[in-house]
Coordinates of C-alpha atoms (C1' of nucleotides) in Angstrom, one line a residue:
Chain G
M1 CA 135.0 122.1 93.8
S2 CA 136.3 125.5 92.6
S3 CA 134.1 128.1 91.5
I4 CA 135.9 128.5 88.4
L5 CA 135.6 124.5 87.3
R6 CA 131.7 124.9 88.2
S7 CA 131.2 128.2 85.9
I8 CA 133.4 125.7 83.5
Q9 CA 131.3 122.5 83.8
L10 CA 128.1 125.2 83.5
R11 CA 128.5 126.4 81.0
N12 CA 129.6 123.3 79.2
S13 CA 126.5 121.3 79.7
I14 CA 123.3 124.2 79.9
W15 CA 122.5 124.0 76.1
S16 CA 121.0 128.0 76.2
G17 CA 119.9 130.6 73.8
F18 CA 122.1 132.7 76.3
P19 CA 125.6 133.5 77.1
V20 CA 126.0 132.0 80.4
R21 CA 128.2 135.2 80.8
F22 CA 124.6 136.6 80.7
L23 CA 122.8 134.6 82.8
K24 CA 125.0 134.0 85.7
Q25 CA 124.6 138.7 85.8
Q26 CA 121.1 138.3 85.8
A27 CA 121.4 136.1 88.5
G28 CA 123.2 137.9 90.7
L29 CA 126.7 135.5 89.9
S30 CA 130.1 136.2 89.5
T31 CA 131.7 136.4 85.9
V32 CA 135.5 136.0 86.4
N33 CA 137.2 133.5 85.4
L34 CA 134.4 132.3 82.5
L35 CA 136.1 131.7 79.4
D36 CA 134.6 133.5 75.9
P37 CA 131.2 132.2 75.5
R38 CA 132.4 131.8 71.8
S39 CA 134.8 128.9 72.2
C40 CA 131.7 126.6 73.5
G41 CA 131.4 124.5 70.6
K42 CA 128.1 122.8 72.5
R43 CA 125.9 125.9 72.1
H44 CA 123.0 125.7 70.7
F45 CA 120.7 128.5 69.2
T46 CA 116.8 127.8 67.9
T47 CA 115.3 130.5 65.7
E48 CA 113.4 127.5 64.3
V49 CA 109.7 129.1 65.9
Q50 CA 109.4 132.4 65.4
E51 CA 106.3 134.9 63.4
H52 CA 103.5 132.5 64.7
G53 CA 103.1 132.8 68.3
K54 CA 103.9 137.3 68.7
E55 CA 100.8 137.5 68.8
V56 CA 99.5 135.7 71.2
A57 CA 103.1 136.5 73.1
E58 CA 101.8 139.8 73.4
A59 CA 99.9 139.2 76.7
A60 CA 102.2 137.1 78.2
T61 CA 105.6 135.8 77.9
I62 CA 105.0 131.9 76.6
L63 CA 107.8 129.0 77.4
I64 CA 106.7 126.0 76.0
F65 CA 108.6 123.4 77.8
D66 CA 109.0 119.8 78.7
L67 CA 111.1 117.7 81.1
E68 CA 112.8 114.1 81.2
T69 CA 112.3 112.6 84.8
T70 CA 113.7 109.3 86.4
G71 CA 110.4 108.4 86.4
Y72 CA 106.3 109.4 87.0
F73 CA 105.6 110.5 90.5
H74 CA 106.8 113.7 91.5
K75 CA 108.0 112.8 95.2
D76 CA 109.9 109.8 94.0
H77 CA 111.8 111.0 90.9
R78 CA 113.7 113.9 89.7
I79 CA 114.1 116.1 86.8
I80 CA 117.6 114.3 84.4
E81 CA 116.2 116.9 81.6
F82 CA 114.8 120.5 80.8
A83 CA 114.2 122.0 77.9
L84 CA 111.7 125.7 76.7
C85 CA 111.7 127.3 73.9
D86 CA 110.1 131.1 74.1
L87 CA 107.1 131.1 71.4
S88 CA 108.3 134.6 70.7
G89 CA 111.2 133.2 69.0
G90 CA 114.3 134.8 68.1
K91 CA 117.8 134.9 69.1
N92 CA 118.6 133.1 72.5
S93 CA 114.8 132.0 73.0
T94 CA 115.7 128.3 74.1
F95 CA 117.3 127.4 77.2
Q96 CA 118.6 123.6 77.6
T97 CA 120.3 121.8 80.2
L98 CA 121.1 118.2 81.8
I99 CA 120.4 117.6 85.3
N100 CA 122.3 115.3 87.8
P101 CA 119.1 113.7 89.5
E102 CA 122.2 112.8 91.9
R103 CA 119.9 108.8 91.8
T104 CA 120.1 106.5 89.1
V105 CA 118.1 106.4 86.0
P106 CA 116.0 103.4 86.1
D107 CA 116.4 101.2 82.2
H108 CA 113.0 101.9 81.2
V109 CA 113.9 105.3 80.9
E110 CA 116.7 105.2 79.9
R111 CA 116.0 103.0 77.2
L112 CA 113.1 105.5 76.0
N113 CA 115.7 108.6 76.0
N114 CA 118.9 107.7 75.5
I115 CA 119.7 109.5 78.9
G116 CA 121.1 107.2 81.3
T117 CA 122.7 107.1 85.4
D118 CA 126.3 107.7 83.3
L119 CA 125.6 110.5 81.4
V120 CA 123.6 112.3 84.3
C121 CA 125.5 111.2 87.5
R122 CA 128.4 112.8 86.5
P123 CA 130.5 116.1 88.0
G124 CA 129.8 117.9 84.9
I125 CA 126.1 118.2 85.3
P126 CA 125.0 120.1 86.8
R127 CA 122.1 119.8 90.2
F128 CA 118.5 121.3 90.0
S129 CA 119.4 123.7 92.5
D130 CA 122.4 124.8 90.6
V131 CA 119.9 125.4 87.6
T132 CA 117.7 127.5 89.4
P133 CA 119.6 131.3 89.2
L134 CA 120.0 130.7 85.5
L135 CA 116.9 129.5 84.9
L136 CA 115.4 132.3 87.0
A137 CA 117.5 134.8 85.2
F138 CA 116.6 133.3 81.5
V139 CA 113.2 133.5 82.3
R140 CA 113.5 137.4 84.0
S141 CA 115.2 138.5 80.6
R142 CA 112.7 137.2 78.2
Q143 CA 109.6 138.4 80.4
A144 CA 107.9 141.5 79.5
P145 CA 107.5 144.3 82.1
G146 CA 104.4 143.6 84.3
K147 CA 103.0 140.3 81.9
P148 CA 103.2 136.9 83.2
I149 CA 105.3 134.2 82.2
L150 CA 102.8 131.8 80.3
W151 CA 104.4 127.9 80.9
V152 CA 102.6 125.8 78.5
A153 CA 103.9 122.0 78.4
H154 CA 102.2 118.8 77.5
N155 CA 100.5 117.3 80.8
A156 CA 101.8 120.4 82.6
K157 CA 99.0 119.5 84.8
N158 CA 99.6 116.1 86.0
F159 CA 103.5 116.1 85.4
D160 CA 105.4 119.0 84.5
A161 CA 104.1 121.7 86.8
R162 CA 104.4 119.1 89.7
F163 CA 107.8 118.5 88.8
L164 CA 108.9 121.9 88.3
A165 CA 107.4 123.0 91.9
Q166 CA 108.6 120.3 93.8
E167 CA 112.0 121.2 92.6
F168 CA 111.8 124.6 93.7
D169 CA 110.5 122.7 96.9
R170 CA 114.0 120.6 97.1
C171 CA 115.5 124.0 96.6
S172 CA 114.0 125.7 99.3
A173 CA 112.0 128.1 96.7
S174 CA 108.8 128.8 95.7
L175 CA 107.7 129.2 92.0
P176 CA 107.6 133.2 91.4
A177 CA 104.4 134.0 91.8
D178 CA 103.8 135.3 88.1
W179 CA 104.6 132.2 86.5
L180 CA 101.3 130.4 84.7
F181 CA 101.1 127.1 83.1
F182 CA 98.8 126.0 80.3
D183 CA 98.2 122.1 79.6
T184 CA 97.6 121.3 75.9
L185 CA 96.8 118.1 76.8
T186 CA 93.2 119.5 78.6
L187 CA 93.1 121.6 75.7
A188 CA 93.6 118.5 72.9
K189 CA 91.0 117.0 75.1
K190 CA 88.9 119.3 74.5
M191 CA 89.0 120.3 71.1
L192 CA 87.9 116.2 70.4
K193 CA 85.1 116.8 72.3
A194 CA 84.2 120.0 70.4
E195 CA 84.7 117.9 67.5
G196 CA 83.1 115.3 68.6
K197 CA 85.8 112.9 67.6
K198 CA 88.2 110.4 69.8
R199 CA 91.4 109.7 68.8
L200 CA 94.6 109.7 71.2
T201 CA 95.7 113.1 72.8
N202 CA 99.0 112.4 73.3
L203 CA 102.0 114.4 71.4
E204 CA 103.1 112.0 69.0
A205 CA 99.3 111.4 68.1
L206 CA 99.1 115.6 68.0
R207 CA 102.2 115.5 66.0
E208 CA 100.9 112.8 63.1
H209 CA 97.4 114.7 63.4
Y210 CA 98.6 118.1 62.4
G211 CA 101.5 116.6 60.2
I212 CA 104.2 118.0 62.2
H213 CA 108.0 116.0 61.0
S214 CA 110.4 115.0 63.4
H215 CA 114.0 114.6 62.6
N216 CA 114.5 112.4 65.3
D217 CA 112.4 110.1 66.7
A218 CA 114.5 109.8 70.7
H219 CA 112.1 110.7 73.0
R220 CA 114.2 114.0 74.4
A221 CA 112.9 117.3 75.9
M222 CA 114.0 119.9 73.3
R223 CA 112.6 117.6 70.7
D224 CA 108.8 117.5 72.6
V225 CA 109.1 121.4 73.0
M226 CA 110.1 121.4 69.3
I227 CA 106.7 119.9 68.5
L228 CA 104.6 121.0 71.2
S229 CA 105.6 124.7 70.1
Q230 CA 103.6 124.1 66.9
V231 CA 100.8 121.9 67.9
F232 CA 100.5 124.5 70.6
Q233 CA 100.3 127.3 67.5
K234 CA 98.2 124.6 65.2
M235 CA 95.7 124.3 68.1
T236 CA 95.2 128.0 69.2
F237 CA 94.7 129.0 65.9
D238 CA 92.1 126.1 65.3
L239 CA 90.3 126.6 68.1
K240 CA 90.1 131.1 67.8
L241 CA 91.7 131.3 71.9
T242 CA 92.7 134.9 72.1
N243 CA 95.3 135.6 74.5
E244 CA 93.0 136.3 77.7
E245 CA 91.4 132.6 77.2
L246 CA 94.6 131.3 77.5
I247 CA 95.7 133.2 80.9
N248 CA 92.0 132.3 82.1
E249 CA 92.7 128.7 81.6
A250 CA 96.1 128.8 83.0
M251 CA 96.9 127.5 86.9
K252 CA 98.5 129.4 88.8
A253 CA 102.1 128.2 90.2
S254 CA 100.6 128.0 93.8
E255 CA 98.5 125.1 92.6
F256 CA 101.1 123.0 92.0
S257 CA 103.4 123.8 95.6
K258 CA 104.2 122.0 98.4
S259 CA 100.7 119.9 99.2
S260 CA 100.1 118.7 95.5
Chain L
dA1 C1' 106.6 100.8 87.1
dG2 C1' 102.4 105.6 90.2
dT3 C1' 99.1 109.4 89.7
dG4 C1' 95.4 112.3 89.1
dC5 C1' 92.2 113.9 85.9
dA6 C1' 88.8 112.9 82.3
dT7 C1' 85.4 109.2 80.7
dT8 C1' 82.2 105.9 80.7
dC9 C1' 79.4 102.4 82.7
dC10 C1' 76.3 100.8 86.1
dT11 C1' 73.0 100.9 89.7
dA12 C1' 70.0 103.4 92.6
dA13 C1' 66.8 106.9 93.1
dT14 C1' 63.6 110.2 91.4
dC15 C1' 60.3 111.3 88.3
dC16 C1' 56.2 111.1 85.5
dA17 C1' 52.4 109.0 82.8
dC18 C1' 48.9 105.0 82.5
dA19 C1' 46.0 101.8 84.1
dA20 C1' 43.3 99.3 87.7
Chain M
dT1 C1' 44.5 106.5 95.2
dT2 C1' 47.9 103.2 94.5
dG3 C1' 50.8 100.2 91.9
dT4 C1' 53.1 99.6 87.8
dG5 C1' 56.8 100.3 84.0
dG6 C1' 59.8 103.4 81.1
dA7 C1' 62.6 107.2 81.4
dT8 C1' 65.7 110.3 83.3
dT9 C1' 68.9 111.9 86.8
dA10 C1' 72.7 111.5 90.2
dG11 C1' 76.3 109.5 91.8
dG12 C1' 80.5 105.9 92.9
dA13 C1' 82.8 102.6 90.6
dA14 C1' 85.4 101.3 87.1
dT15 C1' 88.5 102.1 83.2
dG16 C1' 91.4 104.7 79.7
dC17 C1' 95.3 107.9 78.8
dA18 C1' 98.7 110.8 79.8
dC19 C1' 103.2 111.5 81.6
dT20 C1' 108.8 109.9 82.2

DNA sequence: AGTGCATTCCTAATCCACAA
DNA sequence: TTGTGGATTAGGAATGCACT
């Protein structure tokens, strides 16, 4: 495939707050023959989540993320959609892309999120190995000097972080050492335990608990990222968690390396 | 549909008080 | 001192829940 075609496909497939030209420069890739970013009608800019996270974000760059995959187990399945949102908000604060898993998407997964084999297993959809350098460039562009990246996901410990680490392994890459992972599912369970209450701790239950409105019922990565962004801020506010406590409770990227 | 974590439940072991 | 019964504790098994 020609580099020009590949660039166009990447631009059309990755919905990022940043122009792909910028990301490719950051990733050390050629920017020749890219179309004017302003001509790309599919790009999404998200600035909904802003001021709330600024205080927390001072100690680290906080990236809320979510994955859609072909199944549950990271060793047997692949990522089909990736979305993240920088909690500090502002322009260019989101990154979202479908990912070609190079395998079929089971029917029960397609019914859940409307992402089927036909949608992701086609030439225009980047593989994870294509996305990796752009993702790294995006993260670097959001990272404050000397501060870690705090990745936040619901069930990160057992699901999202493991899948991310597995995909990096498949690319013969490793997660950067200054990436930390924070699990909001663990936090939700601690919160309920402290309250002495019993209720469900899945993301939908937390969304309803906090009265967060969702415009879309489909189970998609960016939708869940936007919900989790609000849930995370409300939970950390309720629990009066400090920046240091969040970072101290986070898991290091090395905990999700090849052995996991 | 698979896996891992946290919680709950059950059983066995241990400890202590009391009576013979 | 010894035996018994109740209370407590520890550990393993089972269960529930979270994620797509």
